[in-house]
mmCIF file of C-alpha atoms and ligand atoms in Angstrom:
data_model
loop_
_atom_site.group_PDB
_atom_site.id
_atom_site.type_symbol
_atom_site.label_atom_id
_atom_site.label_comp_id
_atom_site.label_asym_id
_atom_site.label_seq_id
_atom_site.Cartn_x
_atom_site.Cartn_y
_atom_site.Cartn_z
ATOM 1 C CA MET M 1 0.094 -0.341 -0.100
ATOM 2 C CA SER M 2 1.201 3.452 -0.887
ATOM 3 C CA LEU M 3 0.480 7.009 0.294
ATOM 4 C CA LEU M 4 -0.359 9.071 -2.922
ATOM 5 C CA VAL M 5 -1.009 12.472 -3.240
ATOM 6 C CA GLN M 6 -3.147 13.430 -6.254
ATOM 7 C CA LYS M 7 -3.846 17.143 -7.477
ATOM 8 C CA PHE M 8 -6.504 17.731 -9.678
ATOM 9 C CA GLY M 9 -6.700 20.848 -11.962
ATOM 10 C CA GLY M 10 -9.314 22.974 -12.975
ATOM 11 C CA THR M 11 -10.315 21.369 -16.482
ATOM 12 C CA SER M 12 -10.177 17.945 -14.581
ATOM 13 C CA VAL M 13 -13.179 19.372 -12.682
ATOM 14 C CA ALA M 14 -14.598 21.590 -14.800
ATOM 15 C CA ASP M 15 -18.120 20.397 -14.447
ATOM 16 C CA ALA M 16 -20.111 17.992 -12.501
ATOM 17 C CA GLU M 17 -19.562 15.150 -14.990
ATOM 18 C CA ARG M 18 -15.724 15.224 -14.883
ATOM 19 C CA MET M 19 -15.916 15.624 -11.194
ATOM 20 C CA ARG M 20 -17.959 12.277 -10.901
ATOM 21 C CA ILE M 21 -15.210 10.809 -13.427
ATOM 22 C CA VAL M 22 -12.078 12.132 -10.787
ATOM 23 C CA ALA M 23 -13.905 10.502 -7.751
ATOM 24 C CA ASP M 24 -14.511 7.457 -9.589
ATOM 25 C CA SER M 25 -10.628 7.155 -10.373
ATOM 26 C CA ILE M 26 -9.970 8.274 -6.721
ATOM 27 C CA ALA M 27 -12.388 5.654 -5.699
ATOM 28 C CA ARG M 28 -10.288 3.243 -8.086
ATOM 29 C CA SER M 29 -7.020 4.226 -6.191
ATOM 30 C CA VAL M 30 -8.538 3.704 -2.697
ATOM 31 C CA ARG M 31 -10.177 0.022 -3.690
ATOM 32 C CA ARG M 32 -6.698 -0.860 -4.669
ATOM 33 C CA GLY M 33 -5.351 -0.472 -1.370
ATOM 34 C CA HIS M 34 -3.820 3.008 -1.671
ATOM 35 C CA GLN M 35 -4.379 6.181 0.763
ATOM 36 C CA VAL M 36 -5.059 9.229 -1.019
ATOM 37 C CA VAL M 37 -5.059 12.262 -0.358
ATOM 38 C CA VAL M 38 -6.475 15.109 -2.803
ATOM 39 C CA ALA M 39 -5.497 18.417 -3.601
ATOM 40 C CA VAL M 40 -7.607 20.227 -5.896
ATOM 41 C CA SER M 41 -7.876 23.393 -8.066
ATOM 42 C CA ALA M 42 -11.384 25.420 -8.574
ATOM 43 C CA MET M 43 -13.236 24.412 -11.265
ATOM 44 C CA GLY M 44 -12.653 25.106 -15.125
ATOM 45 C CA LYS M 45 -11.881 28.889 -15.498
ATOM 46 C CA GLU M 46 -13.140 29.514 -12.211
ATOM 47 C CA THR M 47 -10.389 31.495 -11.031
ATOM 48 C CA ASP M 48 -10.343 34.221 -14.121
ATOM 49 C CA GLU M 49 -13.979 34.599 -13.329
ATOM 50 C CA LEU M 50 -13.511 35.644 -9.805
ATOM 51 C CA LEU M 51 -10.933 37.584 -10.574
ATOM 52 C CA ARG M 52 -12.970 39.485 -13.319
ATOM 53 C CA LEU M 53 -15.594 40.515 -10.792
ATOM 54 C CA ALA M 54 -13.003 41.836 -8.317
ATOM 55 C CA SER M 55 -11.943 43.998 -11.404
ATOM 56 C CA GLU M 56 -15.429 44.931 -11.887
ATOM 57 C CA VAL M 57 -16.040 46.070 -8.310
ATOM 58 C CA SER M 58 -12.566 47.750 -7.846
ATOM 59 C CA ARG M 59 -9.883 49.503 -9.279
ATOM 60 C CA VAL M 60 -7.534 48.308 -6.783
ATOM 61 C CA PRO M 61 -8.470 45.348 -5.052
ATOM 62 C CA PRO M 62 -6.818 44.993 -1.624
ATOM 63 C CA GLY M 63 -4.967 41.684 -1.366
ATOM 64 C CA ARG M 64 -6.630 39.953 1.961
ATOM 65 C CA GLU M 65 -9.813 40.621 0.333
ATOM 66 C CA LEU M 66 -8.852 39.041 -3.323
ATOM 67 C CA ASP M 67 -7.514 35.954 -1.128
ATOM 68 C CA MET M 68 -10.814 35.477 0.302
ATOM 69 C CA LEU M 69 -12.844 35.536 -2.708
ATOM 70 C CA ILE M 70 -10.125 33.391 -5.211
ATOM 71 C CA THR M 71 -10.106 30.817 -2.351
ATOM 72 C CA ALA M 72 -13.652 30.162 -2.275
ATOM 73 C CA GLY M 73 -13.365 28.629 -5.693
ATOM 74 C CA GLU M 74 -11.356 25.751 -4.450
ATOM 75 C CA ARG M 75 -13.111 25.646 -1.567
ATOM 76 C CA LYS M 76 -16.219 24.652 -3.854
ATOM 77 C CA ALA M 77 -14.368 22.203 -5.474
ATOM 78 C CA THR M 78 -13.495 20.240 -2.473
ATOM 79 C CA ALA M 79 -16.783 20.154 -1.194
ATOM 80 C CA LEU M 80 -18.228 19.377 -4.553
ATOM 81 C CA LEU M 81 -15.692 16.441 -4.982
ATOM 82 C CA CYS M 82 -16.056 14.901 -1.486
ATOM 83 C CA MET M 83 -20.053 14.757 -2.372
ATOM 84 C CA ALA M 84 -19.082 12.735 -5.400
ATOM 85 C CA LEU M 85 -16.893 10.794 -3.336
ATOM 86 C CA HIS M 86 -19.502 9.910 -0.511
ATOM 87 C CA ASP M 87 -21.817 9.047 -3.603
ATOM 88 C CA LEU M 88 -19.591 6.438 -4.824
ATOM 89 C CA GLY M 89 -19.230 4.894 -1.395
ATOM 90 C CA VAL M 90 -15.933 6.413 -0.632
ATOM 91 C CA PRO M 91 -15.549 8.884 2.854
ATOM 92 C CA ALA M 92 -13.952 11.632 2.372
ATOM 93 C CA ASP M 93 -13.132 15.127 4.056
ATOM 94 C CA SER M 94 -12.824 18.378 2.709
ATOM 95 C CA PHE M 95 -10.442 20.710 4.258
ATOM 96 C CA THR M 96 -9.666 24.708 3.065
ATOM 97 C CA GLY M 97 -5.807 25.112 3.274
ATOM 98 C CA SER M 98 -6.015 26.406 6.543
ATOM 99 C CA GLN M 99 -7.909 23.793 8.062
ATOM 100 C CA ALA M 100 -5.162 21.506 6.439
ATOM 101 C CA GLY M 101 -2.322 22.890 8.193
ATOM 102 C CA ILE M 102 -1.114 24.953 5.448
ATOM 103 C CA LEU M 103 0.770 28.070 6.973
ATOM 104 C CA THR M 104 2.248 30.715 4.712
ATOM 105 C CA ASP M 105 3.678 34.396 5.389
ATOM 106 C CA THR M 106 1.537 37.472 4.930
ATOM 107 C CA ASP M 107 2.147 38.266 1.444
ATOM 108 C CA HIS M 108 -1.460 38.344 -0.550
ATOM 109 C CA THR M 109 -2.133 37.038 -3.849
ATOM 110 C CA ARG M 110 1.221 34.958 -3.612
ATOM 111 C CA ALA M 111 2.148 33.708 -0.340
ATOM 112 C CA ARG M 112 4.693 31.000 0.343
ATOM 113 C CA ILE M 113 4.028 28.193 2.520
ATOM 114 C CA VAL M 114 6.425 28.376 5.664
ATOM 115 C CA GLU M 115 4.950 25.404 7.489
ATOM 116 C CA VAL M 116 2.846 22.284 6.845
ATOM 117 C CA ARG M 117 1.146 20.747 10.164
ATOM 118 C CA PRO M 118 -0.953 18.270 8.241
ATOM 119 C CA ASP M 119 -2.294 16.775 11.811
ATOM 120 C CA ARG M 120 -5.970 16.400 10.640
ATOM 121 C CA VAL M 121 -5.332 15.695 7.037
ATOM 122 C CA ARG M 122 -3.400 12.607 8.917
ATOM 123 C CA LYS M 123 -6.424 11.905 11.057
ATOM 124 C CA SER M 124 -8.515 11.736 8.183
ATOM 125 C CA LEU M 125 -6.144 9.173 6.615
ATOM 126 C CA ASP M 126 -5.630 7.229 9.759
ATOM 127 C CA GLU M 127 -9.471 6.645 9.579
ATOM 128 C CA GLY M 128 -9.827 5.484 6.509
ATOM 129 C CA ARG M 129 -11.207 8.857 4.848
ATOM 130 C CA VAL M 130 -9.944 10.501 1.559
ATOM 131 C CA PRO M 131 -8.845 13.819 2.500
ATOM 132 C CA VAL M 132 -9.749 16.739 -0.071
ATOM 133 C CA VAL M 133 -7.894 19.991 0.226
ATOM 134 C CA GLY M 134 -8.425 23.253 -1.025
ATOM 135 C CA GLY M 135 -5.353 23.956 -3.526
ATOM 136 C CA ALA M 136 -3.590 27.324 -3.544
ATOM 137 C CA GLN M 137 -4.508 28.042 -0.220
ATOM 138 C CA GLY M 138 -3.625 28.532 3.354
ATOM 139 C CA VAL M 139 -3.855 30.714 6.475
ATOM 140 C CA SER M 140 -1.220 33.442 7.315
ATOM 141 C CA VAL M 141 0.953 33.773 10.456
ATOM 142 C CA ASP M 142 -1.444 36.653 11.113
ATOM 143 C CA LYS M 143 -4.562 34.116 10.545
ATOM 144 C CA ASP M 144 -5.905 35.641 7.488
ATOM 145 C CA VAL M 145 -6.588 33.212 4.703
ATOM 146 C CA THR M 146 -4.222 33.609 1.771
ATOM 147 C CA PHE M 147 -3.901 32.549 -1.857
ATOM 148 C CA LEU M 148 -0.324 31.075 -2.897
ATOM 149 C CA GLY M 149 -0.526 32.530 -6.518
ATOM 150 C CA ARG M 150 -1.946 30.989 -10.066
ATOM 151 C CA GLY M 151 -1.127 27.415 -10.399
ATOM 152 C CA GLY M 152 -0.633 27.205 -6.720
ATOM 153 C CA THR M 153 -2.646 24.007 -6.125
ATOM 154 C CA ASP M 154 0.595 22.420 -7.584
ATOM 155 C CA THR M 155 2.672 23.815 -4.569
ATOM 156 C CA THR M 156 0.150 22.517 -2.266
ATOM 157 C CA ALA M 157 0.189 19.190 -3.721
ATOM 158 C CA VAL M 158 3.831 19.149 -3.287
ATOM 159 C CA ALA M 159 4.153 20.554 0.398
ATOM 160 C CA LEU M 160 1.142 17.768 1.376
ATOM 161 C CA ALA M 161 3.037 15.034 -0.207
ATOM 162 C CA HIS M 162 6.458 16.189 1.492
ATOM 163 C CA ALA M 163 4.551 16.538 4.897
ATOM 164 C CA LEU M 164 3.081 13.508 4.965
ATOM 165 C CA ASP M 165 6.349 11.675 3.512
ATOM 166 C CA ALA M 166 4.203 10.333 0.506
ATOM 167 C CA ASP M 167 5.231 7.426 -2.087
ATOM 168 C CA ALA M 168 4.366 9.937 -4.809
ATOM 169 C CA CYS M 169 2.510 13.229 -5.897
ATOM 170 C CA GLU M 170 0.613 12.788 -8.807
ATOM 171 C CA ILE M 171 -0.433 16.037 -10.813
ATOM 172 C CA TYR M 172 -3.362 15.181 -13.062
ATOM 173 C CA THR M 173 -3.582 17.423 -15.769
ATOM 174 C CA ASP M 174 -5.262 17.882 -19.024
ATOM 175 C CA VAL M 175 -2.447 16.868 -21.091
ATOM 176 C CA PRO M 176 -0.789 13.309 -20.738
ATOM 177 C CA GLY M 177 2.454 14.417 -19.375
ATOM 178 C CA VAL M 178 5.630 16.294 -20.561
ATOM 179 C CA PHE M 179 6.431 16.271 -24.401
ATOM 180 C CA THR M 180 9.462 16.801 -26.121
ATOM 181 C CA ALA M 181 7.926 19.720 -27.684
ATOM 182 C CA ASP M 182 4.118 21.258 -27.906
ATOM 183 C CA PRO M 183 2.411 18.790 -29.675
ATOM 184 C CA ARG M 184 0.044 21.456 -31.254
ATOM 185 C CA VAL M 185 3.181 22.685 -32.884
ATOM 186 C CA VAL M 186 4.991 19.385 -33.529
ATOM 187 C CA PRO M 187 2.399 16.748 -34.304
ATOM 188 C CA GLU M 188 5.478 13.969 -33.715
ATOM 189 C CA ALA M 189 6.438 15.006 -30.072
ATOM 190 C CA ARG M 190 7.009 11.965 -28.040
ATOM 191 C CA ARG M 191 5.782 12.061 -24.302
ATOM 192 C CA LEU M 192 9.216 11.642 -22.003
ATOM 193 C CA ARG M 193 9.125 8.686 -19.771
ATOM 194 C CA ARG M 194 10.735 10.886 -17.174
ATOM 195 C CA VAL M 195 12.737 14.039 -16.676
ATOM 196 C CA SER M 196 15.193 15.485 -14.453
ATOM 197 C CA PHE M 197 14.083 18.033 -11.975
ATOM 198 C CA GLU M 198 17.133 20.220 -13.446
ATOM 199 C CA GLU M 199 15.672 19.546 -16.723
ATOM 200 C CA MET M 200 12.459 20.381 -15.674
ATOM 201 C CA LEU M 201 13.157 23.429 -14.336
ATOM 202 C CA GLU M 202 15.125 24.706 -17.310
ATOM 203 C CA MET M 203 11.759 23.728 -19.447
ATOM 204 C CA CYS M 204 9.580 25.594 -16.872
ATOM 205 C CA ALA M 205 11.673 28.661 -17.477
ATOM 206 C CA ALA M 206 11.792 28.359 -21.230
ATOM 207 C CA GLY M 207 8.148 28.564 -21.393
ATOM 208 C CA CYS M 208 6.736 25.049 -20.611
ATOM 209 C CA PRO M 209 3.534 25.828 -19.176
ATOM 210 C CA LYS M 210 3.063 22.759 -17.067
ATOM 211 C CA PRO M 211 3.701 21.959 -13.987
ATOM 212 C CA ALA M 212 4.212 24.990 -11.868
ATOM 213 C CA MET M 213 7.801 25.912 -11.824
ATOM 214 C CA ARG M 214 7.246 26.873 -8.331
ATOM 215 C CA SER M 215 6.205 23.335 -7.611
ATOM 216 C CA VAL M 216 8.771 21.542 -9.231
ATOM 217 C CA GLU M 217 11.406 23.718 -7.321
ATOM 218 C CA LEU M 218 9.914 22.697 -4.093
ATOM 219 C CA ALA M 219 9.288 19.173 -5.379
ATOM 220 C CA ARG M 220 13.396 19.198 -5.953
ATOM 221 C CA THR M 221 14.135 20.859 -2.132
ATOM 222 C CA HIS M 222 12.069 17.726 -0.581
ATOM 223 C CA GLY M 223 13.000 15.148 -3.283
ATOM 224 C CA VAL M 224 9.238 14.348 -3.785
ATOM 225 C CA ALA M 225 8.772 12.495 -7.602
ATOM 226 C CA LEU M 226 6.359 13.969 -9.505
ATOM 227 C CA HIS M 227 4.115 11.917 -11.768
ATOM 228 C CA VAL M 228 2.745 14.469 -14.489
ATOM 229 C CA ARG M 229 -0.346 12.577 -16.138
ATOM 230 C CA SER M 230 -3.984 13.065 -17.864
ATOM 231 C CA ALA M 231 -7.011 13.012 -15.965
ATOM 232 C CA PHE M 232 -8.507 12.193 -19.428
ATOM 233 C CA THR M 233 -6.737 9.251 -20.374
ATOM 234 C CA TRP M 234 -5.305 8.010 -17.302
ATOM 235 C CA GLU M 235 -2.447 6.508 -18.882
ATOM 236 C CA PRO M 236 1.038 6.772 -17.343
ATOM 237 C CA GLY M 237 2.744 10.166 -17.802
ATOM 238 C CA THR M 238 5.736 11.707 -17.175
ATOM 239 C CA TRP M 239 7.957 11.368 -13.853
ATOM 240 C CA ILE M 240 9.925 13.992 -12.689
ATOM 241 C CA ASP M 241 12.490 13.050 -10.563
ATOM 242 C CA GLU M 242 16.262 13.213 -9.160
ATOM 243 C CA GLU M 243 18.946 12.675 -12.410
ATOM 244 C CA ASP M 244 19.916 9.239 -12.302
ATOM 245 C CA PRO M 245 23.674 9.178 -12.061
ATOM 246 C CA GLY M 246 23.837 5.548 -13.617
ATOM 247 C CA MET M 247 22.034 6.505 -16.928
ATOM 248 C CA GLU M 248 23.018 8.278 -19.948
ATOM 249 C CA GLN M 249 21.407 11.457 -20.115
ATOM 250 C CA ALA M 250 20.020 12.496 -23.487
ATOM 251 C CA ILE M 251 22.011 15.422 -24.945
ATOM 252 C CA VAL M 252 18.800 17.093 -26.281
ATOM 253 C CA SER M 253 15.705 16.228 -24.143
ATOM 254 C CA ALA M 254 12.944 19.037 -25.470
ATOM 255 C CA VAL M 255 12.629 22.185 -27.578
ATOM 256 C CA VAL M 256 10.118 24.888 -25.668
ATOM 257 C CA SER M 257 9.375 28.549 -26.883
ATOM 258 C CA ASP M 258 8.134 31.345 -25.145
ATOM 259 C CA SER M 259 6.365 33.929 -26.506
ATOM 260 C CA SER M 260 5.566 35.778 -23.698
ATOM 261 C CA GLN M 261 8.599 38.343 -23.782
ATOM 262 C CA ALA M 262 9.374 41.598 -25.323
ATOM 263 C CA LYS M 263 12.445 43.163 -26.045
ATOM 264 C CA LEU M 264 13.883 46.295 -24.962
ATOM 265 C CA THR M 265 17.393 48.029 -26.144
ATOM 266 C CA VAL M 266 19.087 51.285 -25.107
ATOM 267 C CA THR M 267 21.296 52.316 -27.526
ATOM 268 C CA GLY M 268 24.854 54.134 -27.546
ATOM 269 C CA VAL M 269 25.116 53.724 -23.858
ATOM 270 C CA PRO M 270 28.987 55.205 -22.403
ATOM 271 C CA ASP M 271 30.794 51.777 -21.522
ATOM 272 C CA ARG M 272 31.428 52.832 -17.955
ATOM 273 C CA PRO M 273 30.993 51.445 -14.388
ATOM 274 C CA GLY M 274 27.446 52.345 -13.029
ATOM 275 C CA ILE M 275 25.106 52.528 -16.149
ATOM 276 C CA ALA M 276 23.952 49.088 -16.067
ATOM 277 C CA ALA M 277 23.624 48.934 -12.719
ATOM 278 C CA ARG M 278 21.261 52.344 -12.427
ATOM 279 C CA LEU M 279 19.018 50.736 -15.275
ATOM 280 C CA PHE M 280 18.469 47.536 -13.916
ATOM 281 C CA ARG M 281 18.077 48.986 -10.446
ATOM 282 C CA ALA M 282 15.189 51.464 -11.534
ATOM 283 C CA LEU M 283 13.801 48.488 -13.477
ATOM 284 C CA ALA M 284 13.991 46.281 -10.299
ATOM 285 C CA VAL M 285 12.288 49.027 -8.166
ATOM 286 C CA ARG M 286 9.273 48.612 -10.139
ATOM 287 C CA SER M 287 9.180 44.848 -9.975
ATOM 288 C CA ILE M 288 10.004 44.265 -13.396
ATOM 289 C CA ASN M 289 11.485 40.796 -14.232
ATOM 290 C CA VAL M 290 14.146 41.216 -16.528
ATOM 291 C CA ASP M 291 14.962 37.659 -18.285
ATOM 292 C CA MET M 292 17.944 37.604 -21.079
ATOM 293 C CA ILE M 293 20.633 40.427 -21.063
ATOM 294 C CA GLU M 294 22.631 41.265 -23.602
ATOM 295 C CA GLN M 295 25.846 43.887 -23.918
ATOM 296 C CA ASN M 296 27.724 44.352 -27.064
ATOM 297 C CA VAL M 297 31.176 44.878 -26.867
ATOM 298 C CA SER M 298 32.220 48.772 -27.290
ATOM 299 C CA LEU M 299 34.955 49.479 -29.961
ATOM 300 C CA ASP M 300 34.310 53.517 -29.830
ATOM 301 C CA GLY M 301 33.525 53.690 -26.153
ATOM 302 C CA THR M 302 29.930 52.966 -25.911
ATOM 303 C CA THR M 303 27.588 49.870 -26.554
ATOM 304 C CA ASP M 304 24.239 48.752 -26.836
ATOM 305 C CA ILE M 305 22.074 47.329 -24.052
ATOM 306 C CA SER M 306 19.193 44.347 -24.832
ATOM 307 C CA PHE M 307 17.271 42.879 -22.500
ATOM 308 C CA THR M 308 13.469 41.068 -22.124
ATOM 309 C CA VAL M 309 11.055 41.536 -19.984
ATOM 310 C CA PRO M 310 7.521 39.784 -19.784
ATOM 311 C CA HIS M 311 4.740 41.419 -22.283
ATOM 312 C CA ASP M 312 2.824 42.656 -19.763
ATOM 313 C CA ASP M 313 5.811 44.995 -18.289
ATOM 314 C CA LEU M 314 6.701 46.353 -21.497
ATOM 315 C CA ASP M 315 4.917 49.454 -21.097
ATOM 316 C CA ALA M 316 6.579 50.317 -17.732
ATOM 317 C CA ALA M 317 10.200 49.219 -18.509
ATOM 318 C CA TRP M 318 9.889 51.448 -21.460
ATOM 319 C CA ALA M 319 8.794 54.284 -18.951
ATOM 320 C CA VAL M 320 11.833 53.315 -17.248
ATOM 321 C CA VAL M 321 14.128 53.500 -20.149
ATOM 322 C CA GLU M 322 12.398 56.659 -20.882
ATOM 323 C CA SER M 323 12.928 58.448 -18.017
ATOM 324 C CA LEU M 324 16.614 57.407 -17.826
ATOM 325 C CA ARG M 325 17.986 57.990 -21.070
ATOM 326 C CA GLY M 326 19.245 61.440 -20.734
ATOM 327 C CA ASP M 327 20.561 60.942 -17.731
ATOM 328 C CA ILE M 328 22.710 57.589 -18.401
ATOM 329 C CA GLY M 329 23.689 59.346 -22.097
ATOM 330 C CA ALA M 330 21.906 56.612 -24.181
ATOM 331 C CA THR M 331 21.708 57.999 -27.789
ATOM 332 C CA GLY M 332 18.153 56.191 -28.419
ATOM 333 C CA ALA M 333 15.797 53.339 -27.489
ATOM 334 C CA ILE M 334 13.640 50.706 -29.342
ATOM 335 C CA ALA M 335 11.166 48.453 -27.709
ATOM 336 C CA ASP M 336 10.306 45.473 -29.597
ATOM 337 C CA PRO M 337 7.299 43.112 -29.062
ATOM 338 C CA ASP M 338 7.211 40.778 -31.915
ATOM 339 C CA ILE M 339 9.939 38.452 -30.424
ATOM 340 C CA ALA M 340 9.800 34.934 -29.507
ATOM 341 C CA THR M 341 12.573 32.889 -27.511
ATOM 342 C CA VAL M 342 13.091 29.142 -28.935
ATOM 343 C CA SER M 343 15.500 26.878 -26.364
ATOM 344 C CA ILE M 344 16.677 23.125 -26.500
ATOM 345 C CA VAL M 345 16.876 21.763 -23.095
ATOM 346 C CA GLY M 346 18.931 18.224 -21.971
ATOM 347 C CA ALA M 347 21.212 17.278 -19.186
ATOM 348 C CA GLY M 348 23.612 15.456 -21.651
ATOM 349 C CA MET M 349 24.363 18.698 -23.232
ATOM 350 C CA LYS M 350 26.850 19.713 -20.304
ATOM 351 C CA THR M 351 29.544 16.863 -22.192
ATOM 352 C CA GLU M 352 28.311 17.331 -25.735
ATOM 353 C CA PRO M 353 30.394 19.580 -27.810
ATOM 354 C CA GLY M 354 28.550 20.902 -31.087
ATOM 355 C CA VAL M 355 25.285 21.409 -29.701
ATOM 356 C CA THR M 356 25.271 24.982 -30.073
ATOM 357 C CA ALA M 357 26.708 24.827 -33.389
ATOM 358 C CA MET M 358 24.336 22.266 -34.880
ATOM 359 C CA MET M 359 21.302 24.405 -33.693
ATOM 360 C CA PHE M 360 22.633 27.874 -34.869
ATOM 361 C CA GLU M 361 22.861 25.364 -38.248
ATOM 362 C CA THR M 362 19.552 24.503 -38.387
ATOM 363 C CA LEU M 363 18.081 28.018 -37.584
ATOM 364 C CA ALA M 364 20.312 29.384 -40.545
ATOM 365 C CA ALA M 365 19.073 26.591 -42.477
ATOM 366 C CA GLU M 366 15.705 27.360 -42.366
ATOM 367 C CA GLY M 367 16.869 31.236 -42.787
ATOM 368 C CA ILE M 368 15.935 32.110 -39.266
ATOM 369 C CA ASN M 369 17.820 35.184 -37.539
ATOM 370 C CA ILE M 370 18.891 34.916 -34.113
ATOM 371 C CA GLU M 371 18.693 38.315 -32.505
ATOM 372 C CA MET M 372 19.947 36.975 -28.774
ATOM 373 C CA ILE M 373 21.782 34.540 -26.963
ATOM 374 C CA SER M 374 21.385 33.159 -23.851
ATOM 375 C CA THR M 375 22.827 29.766 -22.078
ATOM 376 C CA SER M 376 22.682 27.608 -19.169
ATOM 377 C CA SER M 377 24.964 24.195 -18.329
ATOM 378 C CA ILE M 378 21.946 22.451 -19.794
ATOM 379 C CA ARG M 379 20.181 24.748 -21.971
ATOM 380 C CA LEU M 380 20.303 27.400 -24.748
ATOM 381 C CA THR M 381 18.109 29.770 -25.975
ATOM 382 C CA CYS M 382 17.721 32.219 -28.963
ATOM 383 C CA VAL M 383 15.646 35.255 -29.734
ATOM 384 C CA VAL M 384 14.055 34.805 -33.080
ATOM 385 C CA ARG M 385 10.999 36.683 -34.545
ATOM 386 C CA ALA M 386 7.634 35.786 -33.143
ATOM 387 C CA GLU M 387 6.390 34.808 -36.511
ATOM 388 C CA VAL M 388 8.801 32.337 -37.199
ATOM 389 C CA VAL M 389 8.965 30.592 -33.550
ATOM 390 C CA GLU M 390 6.849 27.556 -34.370
ATOM 391 C CA ARG M 391 9.530 26.858 -37.276
ATOM 392 C CA ALA M 392 11.973 27.173 -35.151
ATOM 393 C CA VAL M 393 10.430 24.689 -32.553
ATOM 394 C CA GLN M 394 9.726 21.913 -35.718
ATOM 395 C CA CYS M 395 13.149 22.256 -37.762
ATOM 396 C CA LEU M 396 14.821 21.830 -34.001
ATOM 397 C CA HIS M 397 12.918 19.022 -33.058
ATOM 398 C CA ARG M 398 13.512 17.634 -36.325
ATOM 399 C CA ALA M 399 17.442 18.224 -36.398
ATOM 400 C CA PHE M 400 17.806 16.540 -32.965
ATOM 401 C CA GLU M 401 15.736 13.923 -33.933
ATOM 402 C CA LEU M 402 13.428 13.969 -30.712
ATOM 403 C CA GLU M 403 10.695 12.295 -32.070
ATOM 404 C CA ARG M 404 12.893 8.658 -31.803
ATOM 405 C CA ALA M 405 12.612 7.137 -28.461
ATOM 406 C CA ALA M 406 15.912 7.886 -26.472
HETATM 407 N N1 LIG U 1 -7.039 28.022 -9.577
HETATM 408 C C1 LIG U 1 -5.853 28.539 -9.483
HETATM 409 C C2 LIG U 1 -5.709 29.155 -10.767
HETATM 410 O O1 LIG U 1 -6.156 28.806 -11.585
HETATM 411 C C3 LIG U 1 -4.740 27.634 -8.906
HETATM 412 C C4 LIG U 1 -4.630 26.477 -9.367
HETATM 413 O O2 LIG U 1 -5.243 26.190 -10.299
HETATM 414 O O3 LIG U 1 -3.560 25.622 -9.439
HETATM 415 O O4 LIG U 1 -4.264 29.501 -10.698
HETATM 416 MG MG1 LIG U 2 -6.523 26.394 -12.515
#
């Protein structure tokens, strides 16, 4: 018998029918002799709907009230799922994050877990029942209800799995696992049987939408094995786990793209200490998260600095650049929203020469221009025009033969 934490996302429980299907699957796990703890998201698009409502009654909704509102979505889902389980003869108890002992800091709308005291969850398990915990929520050290942020139910599931010393944390979602590329862009993309935490984190950072990056970080810290799988087909998915030192790593495991960034370039800035510091401090003060940065070599004492920011922050970043331009002596500035990044990720890249050359040659053969480059030990990222990014993903997937089983 093993102890499983099972997370169900919004699409998995989008309506009453889906809710019953999920309950049926949980019931099967229980009948096979497993102990199951469930973390559930709000139904369908309910979180978006609640946020929309909030924006209609208030221009700047207070964080405390937003959290009270948003977490109602998950609370509703826990009660309904428990009812469906009771109907199948499986005793179940719904818990809010607070009742489940998820203690957080006071940073509303994106609280961080500081401790999990799962006494009631454990008691429910010991009594042979299924605890169903509202995802993405907790209670702060000030005793207020808190929301962990978008995608926070993954984090709830991992935190519970760690606190209860579960055997695995299953993330049920609307896709059957983690793929070598987005199957909507590359039809021959393959489901990966396993990826290491390190690779998964790089893939998240490079634009892979699921699972939520924060939950993968938490899983790596605590060594919680994750199993990402489909709540629609129920077939085995992708295991995300510690790198297996005995196993040969794939040189390239996946191609990932991201169209959520925009590029800014400040031209002709004097090449002396303190200029970049001022620019990036001003961006940091406005909580603008910079991703890639590139600075050219200066031949004439001036240089160009390019960097990328999330699309949503482009206007704010542009305002910062404009306000500093005179001060830092820049000759000009360009904002470019029409970029995207394409990345290849693979643990085996660390020791394999020639991967970079192969990536650049492949893009060149497609006539795709590379505008910026960034690397980590297991990732290579290129900025390209947004309109060619799908083609970039397709040709790289082909060039590295990712459709073939490793
Ligand atoms: N329902 C929340 C969201 O949509 C939390 C989650 O699904 O993880 O972000
Ligand atoms: Mg959701």
